[in-house]
Amino acid sequence: ELKVEQNPLFLSMQEGKNYTIYCNYSTTSDRLYWYRQDPGKSLESLFVLLSNGAVKQEGRLMASLDTKARLSTLHITAAVHDLSATYFCAVDPYGNQFYFGTGTSLTVIP
Amino acid sequence: GAVVSQHPSRVICKSGTSVKIECRSLDFQATTMFWYRQFPKQSLMLMATSNEGSKATYEQGVEKDKFLINHASLTLSTLTVTSAHPEDSSFYICSARVAPTYNEQFFGPGTRLTVL
C-alpha cells in the first residue's frame, strides 16, 4: 500500500522563526505537489516539483524534492501569521491519480 | 488559466433526498476529473476518477449507486449523492486534469454538504 506521510502533523511556531515540513512517500515518484488549504476552503497550489533535485521558492516558502530518498521538504523562512494553514503534499507515481499526505496544520503565533 | 468551478458551494438537504454537485473546467478541456471527499481535519480521500464519455472508476469502498458520477462533456462532471443521509455530510472537492500527459490537477472550490 502506498503511503505518504507528513511530519509534523501539527506545528505551532512563532513569527519570525524558520521551520521545515517533511513529506515522505513509500514508492518511487518523480512528481510531487504541495498545496495549501485554509479552513473551509479548497486547495491552493503552491509548488509543482517534477524532477529529482527540483527546488522552487515563492516568498517565504521553499520546496525541494529528492526522489532517491522519496522525500520532499517545505521550508518556511521567517514565518508570518498569514502562513497559518494546513499544508498537503501529494505524489503521482503512476501518472493516473494523486496520493495525498496526511497534512500538516501550521499555526503561526505572534 | 486552469480554473475549476463547483456549484453549489453549500447545500443543506433533508435525509433521503438527492443532491447534485457540478464541476466545470472553465478555460480548458478536462479529459479526466476527480472527485474527493474530505472530513474535518483529515486529508482528501479519492472517491472516483471520471473520464469524459466513459463510466467512472470508483475507489474501493465507495458505493457506485450512492455516488453517481457523470462526465458528460470535456468541461463538466457531476456528482449526485442519492438518498443522502447525515453520514454523507462532508466537504466534496472536484479536480480536473488538463491532458493525459500533463498530470497536474486543478482543484475546484469545494461543496459543503450538510444532510439533516
PDB file of C-alpha atoms in Angstrom:
ATOM      1  CA  GLU A   1       0.000   0.000   0.000  1.00  0.00           C
ATOM      2  CA  LEU A   2       1.367   3.384  -0.989  1.00  0.00           C
ATOM      3  CA  LYS A   3       1.878   5.722   1.961  1.00  0.00           C
ATOM      4  CA  VAL A   4       2.510   9.435   2.023  1.00  0.00           C
ATOM      5  CA  GLU A   5       3.417  10.712   5.438  1.00  0.00           C
ATOM      6  CA  GLN A   6       3.966  14.237   6.599  1.00  0.00           C
ATOM      7  CA  ASN A   7       5.878  15.310   9.639  1.00  0.00           C
ATOM      8  CA  PRO A   8       4.880  17.004  11.823  1.00  0.00           C
ATOM      9  CA  LEU A   9       1.110  16.712  11.773  1.00  0.00           C
ATOM     10  CA  PHE A  10       0.737  19.827  13.876  1.00  0.00           C
ATOM     11  CA  LEU A  11       3.144  22.712  14.064  1.00  0.00           C
ATOM     12  CA  SER A  12       2.930  25.793  16.214  1.00  0.00           C
ATOM     13  CA  MET A  13       5.658  28.298  15.584  1.00  0.00           C
ATOM     14  CA  GLN A  14       6.452  31.858  16.470  1.00  0.00           C
ATOM     15  CA  GLU A  15       6.536  34.611  13.935  1.00  0.00           C
ATOM     16  CA  GLY A  16       9.979  35.160  12.535  1.00  0.00           C
ATOM     17  CA  LYS A  17      11.146  31.602  13.054  1.00  0.00           C
ATOM     18  CA  ASN A  18      12.156  29.043  10.462  1.00  0.00           C
ATOM     19  CA  TYR A  19      10.860  25.522  10.162  1.00  0.00           C
ATOM     20  CA  THR A  20      10.652  22.595   7.767  1.00  0.00           C
ATOM     21  CA  ILE A  21       7.778  20.267   6.950  1.00  0.00           C
ATOM     22  CA  TYR A  22       8.710  16.838   5.656  1.00  0.00           C
ATOM     23  CA  CYS A  23       6.859  14.646   3.186  1.00  0.00           C
ATOM     24  CA  ASN A  24       7.936  11.024   2.867  1.00  0.00           C
ATOM     25  CA  TYR A  25       6.431   8.605   0.403  1.00  0.00           C
ATOM     26  CA  SER A  26       6.774   4.875   0.043  1.00  0.00           C
ATOM     27  CA  THR A  27       7.090   4.338  -3.717  1.00  0.00           C
ATOM     28  CA  THR A  28       9.040   5.961  -6.498  1.00  0.00           C
ATOM     29  CA  SER A  29       7.547   9.152  -7.864  1.00  0.00           C
ATOM     30  CA  ASP A  30       9.180  11.934  -9.824  1.00  0.00           C
ATOM     31  CA  ARG A  31       6.178  14.210  -9.421  1.00  0.00           C
ATOM     32  CA  LEU A  32       5.283  15.885  -6.168  1.00  0.00           C
ATOM     33  CA  TYR A  33       2.895  18.692  -5.439  1.00  0.00           C
ATOM     34  CA  TRP A  34       2.428  20.997  -2.467  1.00  0.00           C
ATOM     35  CA  TYR A  35      -0.891  22.593  -1.599  1.00  0.00           C
ATOM     36  CA  ARG A  36      -2.204  24.967   1.000  1.00  0.00           C
ATOM     37  CA  GLN A  37      -5.682  24.724   2.467  1.00  0.00           C
ATOM     38  CA  ASP A  38      -7.328  27.418   4.564  1.00  0.00           C
ATOM     39  CA  PRO A  39     -10.228  26.480   6.863  1.00  0.00           C
ATOM     40  CA  GLY A  40     -13.400  25.852   4.902  1.00  0.00           C
ATOM     41  CA  LYS A  41     -11.621  26.327   1.599  1.00  0.00           C
ATOM     42  CA  SER A  42     -10.313  24.092  -1.145  1.00  0.00           C
ATOM     43  CA  LEU A  43      -6.700  23.508  -2.134  1.00  0.00           C
ATOM     44  CA  GLU A  44      -4.410  26.210  -3.409  1.00  0.00           C
ATOM     45  CA  SER A  45      -1.451  25.064  -5.484  1.00  0.00           C
ATOM     46  CA  LEU A  46       1.914  26.108  -4.081  1.00  0.00           C
ATOM     47  CA  PHE A  47       4.571  24.132  -5.903  1.00  0.00           C
ATOM     48  CA  VAL A  48       4.897  21.551  -8.655  1.00  0.00           C
ATOM     49  CA  LEU A  49       8.116  19.528  -8.443  1.00  0.00           C
ATOM     50  CA  LEU A  50       8.757  17.372 -11.477  1.00  0.00           C
ATOM     51  CA  SER A  51      12.277  16.020 -11.157  1.00  0.00           C
ATOM     52  CA  ASN A  52      14.908  14.904  -8.708  1.00  0.00           C
ATOM     53  CA  GLY A  53      16.690  17.850  -7.166  1.00  0.00           C
ATOM     54  CA  ALA A  54      13.947  20.307  -8.084  1.00  0.00           C
ATOM     55  CA  VAL A  55      13.837  23.351  -5.854  1.00  0.00           C
ATOM     56  CA  LYS A  56      11.240  26.069  -6.051  1.00  0.00           C
ATOM     57  CA  GLN A  57      10.741  29.178  -3.963  1.00  0.00           C
ATOM     58  CA  GLU A  58       7.881  31.578  -3.561  1.00  0.00           C
ATOM     59  CA  GLY A  59       8.093  34.248  -0.919  1.00  0.00           C
ATOM     60  CA  ARG A  60       8.818  32.682   2.451  1.00  0.00           C
ATOM     61  CA  LEU A  61       8.247  29.130   1.218  1.00  0.00           C
ATOM     62  CA  MET A  62      10.742  26.879  -0.496  1.00  0.00           C
ATOM     63  CA  ALA A  63      10.113  23.315  -1.617  1.00  0.00           C
ATOM     64  CA  SER A  64      12.580  20.656  -2.691  1.00  0.00           C
ATOM     65  CA  LEU A  65      12.379  17.111  -3.973  1.00  0.00           C
ATOM     66  CA  ASP A  66      14.764  14.180  -3.511  1.00  0.00           C
ATOM     67  CA  THR A  67      13.289  11.307  -5.484  1.00  0.00           C
ATOM     68  CA  LYS A  68      16.013   8.887  -4.420  1.00  0.00           C
ATOM     69  CA  ALA A  69      15.236   9.444  -0.746  1.00  0.00           C
ATOM     70  CA  ARG A  70      11.497   9.678  -1.532  1.00  0.00           C
ATOM     71  CA  LEU A  71      11.426  12.903   0.401  1.00  0.00           C
ATOM     72  CA  SER A  72      10.205  16.424  -0.154  1.00  0.00           C
ATOM     73  CA  THR A  73      10.622  19.348   2.177  1.00  0.00           C
ATOM     74  CA  LEU A  74       8.686  22.569   2.539  1.00  0.00           C
ATOM     75  CA  HIS A  75      10.822  25.138   4.290  1.00  0.00           C
ATOM     76  CA  ILE A  76       9.317  28.168   5.932  1.00  0.00           C
ATOM     77  CA  THR A  77      11.511  31.195   6.431  1.00  0.00           C
ATOM     78  CA  ALA A  78      10.673  33.935   8.952  1.00  0.00           C
ATOM     79  CA  ALA A  79       7.102  32.784   9.430  1.00  0.00           C
ATOM     80  CA  VAL A  80       4.264  35.277   9.453  1.00  0.00           C
ATOM     81  CA  HIS A  81       0.697  34.841  10.654  1.00  0.00           C
ATOM     82  CA  ASP A  82      -0.650  34.703   7.089  1.00  0.00           C
ATOM     83  CA  LEU A  83       1.099  31.380   6.600  1.00  0.00           C
ATOM     84  CA  SER A  84      -1.197  29.703   9.119  1.00  0.00           C
ATOM     85  CA  ALA A  85      -2.991  26.951   7.185  1.00  0.00           C
ATOM     86  CA  THR A  86      -2.894  23.229   6.515  1.00  0.00           C
ATOM     87  CA  TYR A  87      -0.281  22.081   4.032  1.00  0.00           C
ATOM     88  CA  PHE A  88      -0.585  18.921   1.963  1.00  0.00           C
ATOM     89  CA  CYS A  89       1.877  17.162  -0.266  1.00  0.00           C
ATOM     90  CA  ALA A  90       0.732  14.782  -2.988  1.00  0.00           C
ATOM     91  CA  VAL A  91       2.547  12.332  -5.247  1.00  0.00           C
ATOM     92  CA  ASP A  92       1.528  10.886  -8.587  1.00  0.00           C
ATOM     93  CA  PRO A  93       3.736   7.817  -9.030  1.00  0.00           C
ATOM     94  CA  TYR A  94       1.688   6.053 -11.684  1.00  0.00           C
ATOM     95  CA  GLY A  95       0.519   9.076 -13.619  1.00  0.00           C
ATOM     96  CA  ASN A  96      -3.139   8.387 -13.001  1.00  0.00           C
ATOM     97  CA  GLN A  97      -4.073   9.773  -9.572  1.00  0.00           C
ATOM     98  CA  PHE A  98      -2.799  11.746  -6.618  1.00  0.00           C
ATOM     99  CA  TYR A  99      -1.934  10.245  -3.280  1.00  0.00           C
ATOM    100  CA  PHE A 100      -2.172  12.885  -0.591  1.00  0.00           C
ATOM    101  CA  GLY A 101      -0.141  13.204   2.536  1.00  0.00           C
ATOM    102  CA  THR A 102      -1.659  13.333   5.990  1.00  0.00           C
ATOM    103  CA  GLY A 103      -1.436  17.106   6.112  1.00  0.00           C
ATOM    104  CA  THR A 104       0.431  19.488   8.414  1.00  0.00           C
ATOM    105  CA  SER A 105      -1.586  22.033  10.344  1.00  0.00           C
ATOM    106  CA  LEU A 106       0.546  25.126  10.816  1.00  0.00           C
ATOM    107  CA  THR A 107      -0.239  27.853  13.320  1.00  0.00           C
ATOM    108  CA  VAL A 108       1.983  30.911  13.434  1.00  0.00           C
ATOM    109  CA  ILE A 109       1.839  32.692  16.748  1.00  0.00           C
ATOM    110  CA  PRO A 110       2.552  36.418  17.016  1.00  0.00           C
TER     111      PRO A 110
ATOM    112  CA  GLY B   1      -5.923  29.930 -16.607  1.00  0.00           C
ATOM    113  CA  ALA B   2      -6.874  26.430 -15.396  1.00  0.00           C
ATOM    114  CA  VAL B   3      -9.899  27.444 -13.367  1.00  0.00           C
ATOM    115  CA  VAL B   4     -12.304  24.869 -11.995  1.00  0.00           C
ATOM    116  CA  SER B   5     -15.682  25.826 -10.587  1.00  0.00           C
ATOM    117  CA  GLN B   6     -18.131  23.912  -8.422  1.00  0.00           C
ATOM    118  CA  HIS B   7     -21.793  24.506  -7.829  1.00  0.00           C
ATOM    119  CA  PRO B   8     -23.301  24.796  -5.329  1.00  0.00           C
ATOM    120  CA  SER B   9     -20.729  25.882  -2.777  1.00  0.00           C
ATOM    121  CA  ARG B  10     -23.002  24.909   0.085  1.00  0.00           C
ATOM    122  CA  VAL B  11     -26.080  22.746   0.243  1.00  0.00           C
ATOM    123  CA  ILE B  12     -28.295  21.681   3.116  1.00  0.00           C
ATOM    124  CA  CYS B  13     -30.826  18.958   2.458  1.00  0.00           C
ATOM    125  CA  LYS B  14     -33.117  16.602   4.284  1.00  0.00           C
ATOM    126  CA  SER B  15     -32.286  12.967   4.766  1.00  0.00           C
ATOM    127  CA  GLY B  16     -33.488  10.848   1.863  1.00  0.00           C
ATOM    128  CA  THR B  17     -33.189  13.492  -0.818  1.00  0.00           C
ATOM    129  CA  SER B  18     -30.679  13.519  -3.671  1.00  0.00           C
ATOM    130  CA  VAL B  19     -28.161  16.260  -4.274  1.00  0.00           C
ATOM    131  CA  LYS B  20     -26.292  17.053  -7.487  1.00  0.00           C
ATOM    132  CA  ILE B  21     -22.927  18.814  -7.486  1.00  0.00           C
ATOM    133  CA  GLU B  22     -21.492  20.218 -10.699  1.00  0.00           C
ATOM    134  CA  CYS B  23     -17.813  20.552 -11.519  1.00  0.00           C
ATOM    135  CA  ARG B  24     -16.765  22.624 -14.518  1.00  0.00           C
ATOM    136  CA  SER B  25     -13.435  23.415 -16.097  1.00  0.00           C
ATOM    137  CA  LEU B  26     -13.875  26.998 -17.242  1.00  0.00           C
ATOM    138  CA  ASP B  27     -10.957  27.654 -19.543  1.00  0.00           C
ATOM    139  CA  PHE B  28      -9.654  24.273 -20.567  1.00  0.00           C
ATOM    140  CA  GLN B  29     -10.848  20.858 -21.618  1.00  0.00           C
ATOM    141  CA  ALA B  30     -10.509  18.220 -18.945  1.00  0.00           C
ATOM    142  CA  THR B  31     -10.123  14.681 -20.144  1.00  0.00           C
ATOM    143  CA  THR B  32     -10.167  13.471 -16.569  1.00  0.00           C
ATOM    144  CA  MET B  33     -11.918  14.761 -13.485  1.00  0.00           C
ATOM    145  CA  PHE B  34     -11.576  13.504  -9.956  1.00  0.00           C
ATOM    146  CA  TRP B  35     -13.956  13.601  -7.014  1.00  0.00           C
ATOM    147  CA  TYR B  36     -12.654  13.776  -3.463  1.00  0.00           C
ATOM    148  CA  ARG B  37     -14.264  13.750  -0.079  1.00  0.00           C
ATOM    149  CA  GLN B  38     -12.761  15.410   2.954  1.00  0.00           C
ATOM    150  CA  PHE B  39     -13.813  15.005   6.562  1.00  0.00           C
ATOM    151  CA  PRO B  40     -12.898  17.675   9.134  1.00  0.00           C
ATOM    152  CA  LYS B  41      -9.190  17.813   9.929  1.00  0.00           C
ATOM    153  CA  GLN B  42      -8.440  14.930   7.579  1.00  0.00           C
ATOM    154  CA  SER B  43      -6.762  14.574   4.238  1.00  0.00           C
ATOM    155  CA  LEU B  44      -8.521  14.244   0.902  1.00  0.00           C
ATOM    156  CA  MET B  45      -9.933  10.846   0.024  1.00  0.00           C
ATOM    157  CA  LEU B  46     -10.290   9.999  -3.650  1.00  0.00           C
ATOM    158  CA  MET B  47     -13.790   8.748  -4.396  1.00  0.00           C
ATOM    159  CA  ALA B  48     -13.684   8.243  -8.136  1.00  0.00           C
ATOM    160  CA  THR B  49     -11.956   9.092 -11.370  1.00  0.00           C
ATOM    161  CA  SER B  50     -14.128  10.283 -14.206  1.00  0.00           C
ATOM    162  CA  ASN B  51     -13.163  10.235 -17.883  1.00  0.00           C
ATOM    163  CA  GLU B  52     -15.251  12.004 -20.484  1.00  0.00           C
ATOM    164  CA  GLY B  53     -17.628   9.682 -22.242  1.00  0.00           C
ATOM    165  CA  SER B  54     -16.939   6.641 -20.113  1.00  0.00           C
ATOM    166  CA  LYS B  55     -18.007   5.204 -16.806  1.00  0.00           C
ATOM    167  CA  ALA B  56     -16.330   6.477 -13.690  1.00  0.00           C
ATOM    168  CA  THR B  57     -13.823   4.340 -11.836  1.00  0.00           C
ATOM    169  CA  TYR B  58     -14.672   4.171  -8.154  1.00  0.00           C
ATOM    170  CA  GLU B  59     -12.240   3.605  -5.321  1.00  0.00           C
ATOM    171  CA  GLN B  60     -12.662   0.637  -3.076  1.00  0.00           C
ATOM    172  CA  GLY B  61     -15.359   1.182  -0.507  1.00  0.00           C
ATOM    173  CA  VAL B  62     -17.187   3.906  -2.440  1.00  0.00           C
ATOM    174  CA  GLU B  63     -20.739   2.898  -3.342  1.00  0.00           C
ATOM    175  CA  LYS B  64     -21.385   3.387  -7.044  1.00  0.00           C
ATOM    176  CA  ASP B  65     -25.141   3.506  -6.604  1.00  0.00           C
ATOM    177  CA  LYS B  66     -24.829   6.020  -3.815  1.00  0.00           C
ATOM    178  CA  PHE B  67     -22.475   8.415  -5.555  1.00  0.00           C
ATOM    179  CA  LEU B  68     -23.422   8.702  -9.205  1.00  0.00           C
ATOM    180  CA  ILE B  69     -20.843  10.365 -11.416  1.00  0.00           C
ATOM    181  CA  ASN B  70     -21.485  11.565 -14.941  1.00  0.00           C
ATOM    182  CA  HIS B  71     -18.782  13.112 -17.116  1.00  0.00           C
ATOM    183  CA  ALA B  72     -20.948  14.261 -19.991  1.00  0.00           C
ATOM    184  CA  SER B  73     -18.508  16.618 -21.692  1.00  0.00           C
ATOM    185  CA  LEU B  74     -14.891  17.737 -21.595  1.00  0.00           C
ATOM    186  CA  THR B  75     -15.840  20.594 -19.290  1.00  0.00           C
ATOM    187  CA  LEU B  76     -18.493  19.141 -16.997  1.00  0.00           C
ATOM    188  CA  SER B  77     -18.692  16.351 -14.465  1.00  0.00           C
ATOM    189  CA  THR B  78     -21.478  15.869 -11.952  1.00  0.00           C
ATOM    190  CA  LEU B  79     -21.666  14.002  -8.668  1.00  0.00           C
ATOM    191  CA  THR B  80     -25.095  13.024  -7.426  1.00  0.00           C
ATOM    192  CA  VAL B  81     -25.438  11.878  -3.845  1.00  0.00           C
ATOM    193  CA  THR B  82     -28.543   9.710  -3.885  1.00  0.00           C
ATOM    194  CA  SER B  83     -30.796   9.257  -0.868  1.00  0.00           C
ATOM    195  CA  ALA B  84     -28.452  11.306   1.254  1.00  0.00           C
ATOM    196  CA  HIS B  85     -28.069  10.561   4.949  1.00  0.00           C
ATOM    197  CA  PRO B  86     -26.344  12.527   7.720  1.00  0.00           C
ATOM    198  CA  GLU B  87     -23.203  10.403   7.376  1.00  0.00           C
ATOM    199  CA  ASP B  88     -22.843  11.729   3.816  1.00  0.00           C
ATOM    200  CA  SER B  89     -22.293  15.209   5.206  1.00  0.00           C
ATOM    201  CA  SER B  90     -18.828  16.243   4.134  1.00  0.00           C
ATOM    202  CA  PHE B  91     -16.752  18.589   2.001  1.00  0.00           C
ATOM    203  CA  TYR B  92     -16.675  17.401  -1.605  1.00  0.00           C
ATOM    204  CA  ILE B  93     -13.915  18.660  -3.890  1.00  0.00           C
ATOM    205  CA  CYS B  94     -13.508  18.030  -7.584  1.00  0.00           C
ATOM    206  CA  SER B  95     -10.378  18.444  -9.655  1.00  0.00           C
ATOM    207  CA  ALA B  96      -9.618  18.392 -13.345  1.00  0.00           C
ATOM    208  CA  ARG B  97      -6.591  17.348 -15.311  1.00  0.00           C
ATOM    209  CA  VAL B  98      -5.679  19.210 -18.466  1.00  0.00           C
ATOM    210  CA  ALA B  99      -4.492  16.361 -20.636  1.00  0.00           C
ATOM    211  CA  PRO B 100      -3.388  12.772 -20.337  1.00  0.00           C
ATOM    212  CA  THR B 101       0.278  13.665 -20.465  1.00  0.00           C
ATOM    213  CA  TYR B 102       0.135  16.593 -18.070  1.00  0.00           C
ATOM    214  CA  ASN B 103      -0.736  15.266 -14.709  1.00  0.00           C
ATOM    215  CA  GLU B 104      -1.226  18.338 -12.574  1.00  0.00           C
ATOM    216  CA  GLN B 105      -4.722  18.577 -11.163  1.00  0.00           C
ATOM    217  CA  PHE B 106      -6.574  21.845 -10.701  1.00  0.00           C
ATOM    218  CA  PHE B 107      -8.994  21.908  -7.814  1.00  0.00           C
ATOM    219  CA  GLY B 108     -12.460  23.351  -7.519  1.00  0.00           C
ATOM    220  CA  PRO B 109     -13.522  25.445  -4.533  1.00  0.00           C
ATOM    221  CA  GLY B 110     -15.422  22.589  -2.932  1.00  0.00           C
ATOM    222  CA  THR B 111     -19.016  21.931  -1.917  1.00  0.00           C
ATOM    223  CA  ARG B 112     -20.075  21.695   1.707  1.00  0.00           C
ATOM    224  CA  LEU B 113     -22.913  19.180   2.011  1.00  0.00           C
ATOM    225  CA  THR B 114     -24.957  19.030   5.191  1.00  0.00           C
ATOM    226  CA  VAL B 115     -27.659  16.390   5.463  1.00  0.00           C
ATOM    227  CA  LEU B 116     -30.177  16.924   8.246  1.00  0.00           C
TER     228      LEU B 116
END
